[in-house]
Amino acid sequence: MPDPNTPASADQPERHYRICPLCEACCGLEISTRGTQVVQVRGWAGDTLSDGYLCPKGVAIKDLHTDPDRLRQPLIRRGGRSSPLEPASWDEAFALIEQKLPPIVAAHGRDALALVAGNPSAHKMGLLLYFARLGRAAGSKNVYSASTLDQMPRQLASGLMYGHWLSVGLPDIARTELLVVIGANPLASNGSMWTVPDFRGKARDLKARGGRLVVIDPRRTETAAIADQHLAIRPGADAQLLAALVHTLFDEGLVRLGPAEPWLNGVAELRQAVAGFTPEAVAAHCGIDANVIRQLARDLAATPRAVVYSRIGSCTQTFGTLASWLVDVLNALTGHLDVPGGQLWAKAAAFAANTQGTPGRGRGVATGRHHARLSGAPEVFGELPIVQLADEILTPGPGRVRAAIVLGANPVLSAPGGARLAQALDQLDFMVSLDIYCNETASHADVILPGLSPLEEGHYDVPFPQLSWRNTARYNPPVFERPAGQPPEWQNLLRLIAILKGHGAQADVLALDDELLADDLRRSGVADTAAVMAALQPWQGPERLVDLALRSGPYGDGFGRQPGGLTLARVAAQPGGIDLGELQPRLPEVLRTPSGKVELAPPMLLADLPRALAALAEPPAEMVVIGRRDVRSNNSWMHNLPTLAKGPERCTLQLHPADAQRLGLEDGALAAISRDGRRIQAPVEVTDAVPPGVASLPHGWGHDRPGSRLRVAAERPGANLNEVLDARLIDPLSGNAVLSGVAVCIESVA
Ligand SMILES: Nc1nc2c(c(=O)[nH]1)N[C@H]1C(S)=C(S)[C@@H](COP(=O)(O)OP(=O)(O)OC[C@H]3O[C@@H](n4cnc5c(=O)[nH]c(N)nc54)[C@H](O)[C@@H]3O)O[C@H]1N2
Ligand SMILES: Nc1nc2c(c(=O)[nH]1)N[C@H]1C(S)=C(S)[C@@H](COP(=O)(O)OP(=O)(O)OC[C@H]3O[C@@H](n4cnc5c(=O)[nH]c(N)nc54)[C@H](O)[C@@H]3O)O[C@H]1N2
Ligand code: SF4
Ligand SMILES: [Mo]
């Protein structure tokens, strides 16, 4: 295997190793360059995690690097809120922030400043690690992120069961014989809350060894198309279906706890809790025959190596936390928890709370340490529901949000009620966006601070090794030097912290970084902080935090106590990363619950079951809408890259032929999709991939809003699904938005 990190020779380009930061598959790329040009992007076959896999978005990292619309200089409004965004120097941009932001907090309190983080902030170590620091410095209750448009139900369920928000169980795809995928389409998304590059190849291997893939999804997706069985569930009915599967296990005497038995709490409570969810009672609601439900429960119980995995389709609904929980309950009651071929936990080399502190026991998780001012929604994992941000800005009174710092997020397109949020953002006294584009959200800011190209940054995946199909540790240095004068984003975040702390815009951010790290070390009980800081030299910023986390992690060198253990230098010396082996059983040490047990029946979840039972009696809506992902798109922000944007129109409304006929809509005709007076239009794609009564439209489109500067995306803007979705609909436990199965009216645009 040739080393990808090779210097250029006269005719050979230089090769670099780069971990793709664009989605959760985290593929290792080989990037060939000549001078400042990217010549080629390929999957790097020497990568320990991804084995050479990549998708078209990975290739488009070249377009992203060269995109003329990508910001390289701050934009500011010199003349107040209604003046235009104009290029400015970094000093001028930060001076404006220092002039405007602290007085707002001083006059109205810390909660007057909202912090909003988007999806890319999970994919960049500098953003994730320093947003956490910004959060502590700001001390505001108004923290929002894409998590409440996404996986918060999964994190809450796992947190309640295992004691930490990121102790999310993973399918052991390399060894399972039966994989049930619910509400996920990894062939398009490349996996989520599960870092599993080349799902297709792994599914092929599963089938080659005689295993089966079952997909539960309203739509016959790309993943469903390669499955052995596809169950077209009615949108929003996952909790009821899963409860009926659990019911069947008890009803038919199929419960078998397996090796996890000594660590399981709450089996008896579960039996009682699901008593009302007979397959016969839920069948019509789920659109799945009772016998099919019973047979799936039997298959799961009878297959020695089986596992159920669920993702966004079953999270972004009003019973998202219940559904996520019941998936793990099914795995536990069929003896597939913590066994090879079943559901296992990763053991990440760095940053995993389930490798820190006392093994096997901890404080567990709590919600509701504070509540939303207006709705009273509980804080979950430090966050409030992002769909409520517009109200918090628009509604007068003490505690009103008057300023915002938005980090790599585009809630104007990505959150239900985004159009109203756009109006709300204009009511703010001051707004800062850190983004690489002037997108539909950043265009409302007073200051935009641009981030670097991914090729100008070093990379270590902070959360994803905690969710990976295999344990590895990987790091890459920047491919290119960053442009002179443009700071890395972690330093921009530090400068914002300095401003909020009253140190001023001219503060020495590296000294502040030292100060914050020393604080961290003292809080975690390190006696000789100076010695640790010295041992971490010469690393700086996020790399320094990674080195610290690796060295004090489960495979680390323990600062000399474990000679040969991991350090960032050792990881960096291996392009392609260090393989730490396949997933292993981790009970009980992975647990951080107060009881030291897996909590199969958390009271908060049991208490929510009657709501799911009551929903069985509600009449179904005539027409509901669900989302859809395409491999050439990524939420709202990769539509500006020419290699991805070309090809057929992707923002189409898929309709079943029977619905199309009933509504008088032909393929290619324009349909109006509306709810409560909100209305969008999209071209129809007639297909029997969606069942009758279900329409599918992708999210992240709608690039025709004034102010944004995305020239390629604006050529085919698409319709913004979230403009019709309903900001009032949430899962009350997690605060997560309901994005799927929302009732809409569809008609022909005459
Ligand atoms: N209806 C519907 N809505 C959805 C979903 C759905 O399935 N259906 N999915 C939801 C999900 S899962 C998610 S995660 C959210 C995503 O919601 P958001 O995170 O709000 O949206 P993104 O489109 O990911 O926008 C990310 C922004 O980050 C910027 N960015 C990219 N790289 C960097 C960087 O290095 N630094 C900085 N500072 N900025 C950067 C991009 O320019 C873009 O503006 O959308 C959600 N919305
Ligand atoms: N190409 C591409 N890749 C991406 C993204 C992207 O936008 N584009 N976004 C990234 C992000 S931020 C995330 S969070 C992940 C998400 O990764 P996935 O969870 O795999 O996301 P989707 O492909 O949207 O798959 C969700 C599936 O749920 C189905 N579904 C809808 N409603 C229901 C329901 O009520 N019940 C059930 N059982 N299924 C339902 C949908 O039809 C869809 O097929 O993808 C990531 N990867
Ligand atoms: S699947 Fe594509 S976007 Fe995701 S990490 Fe791999 S190359 Fe990047
Ligand atoms: Mo997401």
Short mmCIF file of C-alpha atoms in Angstrom, two decimals, residues 35 61-62 108 160 170 187 197 201 238 287 308 338 349 367 376 386 461 472 524 578 665 676 681 683 697 748:
data_model
loop_
_atom_site.label_atom_id
_atom_site.label_comp_id
_atom_site.label_asym_id
_atom_site.label_seq_id
_atom_site.Cartn_x
_atom_site.Cartn_y
_atom_site.Cartn_z
CA GLY A 35 0.94 23.30 -6.13
CA ILE A 61 -14.56 18.43 -1.83
CA LYS A 62 -12.47 19.78 -4.74
CA HIS A 108 -30.68 41.95 29.15
CA LEU A 160 -31.65 7.00 30.02
CA LEU A 170 -24.42 -0.08 17.08
CA LEU A 187 -27.48 3.78 0.67
CA PRO A 197 -18.71 3.57 5.15
CA GLY A 201 -20.64 -3.64 0.48
CA ASP A 238 -42.79 3.10 14.61
CA GLY A 287 -50.16 -0.53 7.83
CA VAL A 308 -32.34 -3.84 14.95
CA ASP A 338 -23.77 -6.66 23.94
CA ALA A 349 -9.85 6.21 21.67
CA THR A 367 -33.38 16.54 31.48
CA GLY A 376 -41.77 25.33 29.25
CA ILE A 386 -34.81 24.64 17.77
CA ASP A 461 -13.31 12.83 14.31
CA THR A 472 -9.96 3.11 14.87
CA SER A 524 -10.78 17.08 36.19
CA ILE A 578 -4.58 2.86 13.64
CA LEU A 665 -51.26 15.33 -11.40
CA ASP A 676 -52.32 25.95 7.63
CA GLN A 681 -44.71 24.18 -5.05
CA PRO A 683 -42.69 19.20 -9.64
CA LEU A 697 -40.05 15.65 -0.77
CA SER A 748 -52.53 20.62 -8.78
#
